[in-house]
Amino acid sequence: MAEPVRLNGLIAMHASFKSFRWLPVFTIGLALLTAACGKAPAPADAAATDARWASLGERLFNDKSLSSDGRTNCASCHRPSQAFTDGLATSVGAQGRTGTRNAPSLLDVAELPQFFWDGRESSLETVVLQPLTNPVEMGLASTEELVRRLERTPQYAEAFKPLGGVSGESAAKALVAYLRTLRSGDSAYDRFVAGDRNALGPDEQAGLALFTGKAACNECHVLQTPRARLTDDRFHHLGVNDDAIAGKVATLIPRIADRKQLGRIVLTETDVAGLGHFVASRKPADLAAFRTPSLRNVALTAPYMHDGSVATLNEAVEQEIYYRSLSKGLPVPLIVEERMQLIAFLNALSP
Ligand code: HEC
Ligand code: HEC
């Protein structure tokens, strides 16, 4: 009696194994999954890995050997002491080559939805490799050349190893990790918003009232709360150096056909640089429209505008009031004292 039962049991077991013939596959899959989950970094490890990427990015940012003349690095044009700008109207890169654009600050760059004065890129990972091969920036022949240079340097080969090895992608990832750490410090205005009513003096407070009132600068240089970014992330036509493209648009359009070449062409051809956001959107309304720059740290970032054509903060404010008047169709009436107050407020936007 006992024997057939055992046999039945074995047959039944065998049958169920047959129908579970995928079981080993599942088991291995599950084991791998568990192992992978087991390896998923704890938050502390993740922070350590981020820090490792960022410190590698900082090294790349400051390395002159990654340029064609061995004398140019990212910091040549994005100097930490000047809110990551360079004090020049238009930047000078490897071999003394001059570009067409004013270097923007890199503080808070991680918050931007679009990059460059014309918004022609929307991914920071794509942006960071471009200067390395742009002829008027660091001038390397190609991303492959970058990779070769990194591989040749034992310290880099070593540093990249735990992060997956040297590649263009990992160099971009490191630079982005570093850029994400660049945050602007608290300004007097931030302290004022946070509740310190004495952080701004009377002139600065009067300037703030003008900025959001009669002069309405905040329509574009927006004072978001709790932390003002002082930009609307949009593109406006303010007439800065319009003459650059007057009557030439039709002949310039073929120059921007190849989007992959845009960075090189915009930074080497003044006329094309003057097309503004049009190079990205291809909409006539965006001709000569430029991104509203943040005014955080504006006291440290002279000269001003996309082409660096305005030398001082006073002149920049004059020009903005003038174009403001044109766009409203009536003058924005600000007496000398009010202009001075507006500037006092702008000076309170740096730490
Ligand atoms: C020769 C000067 C120069 C060098 C070198 C340089 N940059 Fe720039 N950078 C500029 C200029 C000029 C722009 C603005 C270009 C434009 O708007 O078309 C810019 C724009 C940027 C932007 C976009 C910022 C924004 O607000 O949209 C980032 C990010 C950036 N650079 C990072 C870097 C990194 C990383 C390096 C080094 C790998 C580097 N730059 C090297 C001059 C330079
Ligand atoms: C319609 C939107 C708009 C308004 C309103 C506006 N701005 Fe601007 N502002 C811009 C844009 C766009 C630029 C960049 C123009 C360019 O480079 O061609 C700019 C540039 C500036 C700059 C130069 C910053 C830099 O880093 O180069 C300053 C300073 C400035 N604005 C201050 C003001 C003040 C003060 C007011 C109020 C009187 C004002 N703006 C009103 C859009 C605006």
Tab-separated table of C-alpha atoms in Angstrom, residues 12 69 117 134 162 221 244 309 341:
chain	number	residue	atom	x	y	z
A	12	ALA	CA	3.603	13.751	-9.252
A	69	ASP	CA	47.891	74.742	-26.669
A	117	TRP	CA	22.707	82.519	-24.725
A	134	ASN	CA	35.541	73.918	-30.107
A	162	PRO	CA	36.261	52.481	-10.455
A	221	HIS	CA	14.390	88.763	-14.121
A	244	ALA	CA	24.900	92.463	-36.648
A	309	SER	CA	29.035	94.835	-25.686
A	341	GLN	CA	18.848	102.793	-6.168
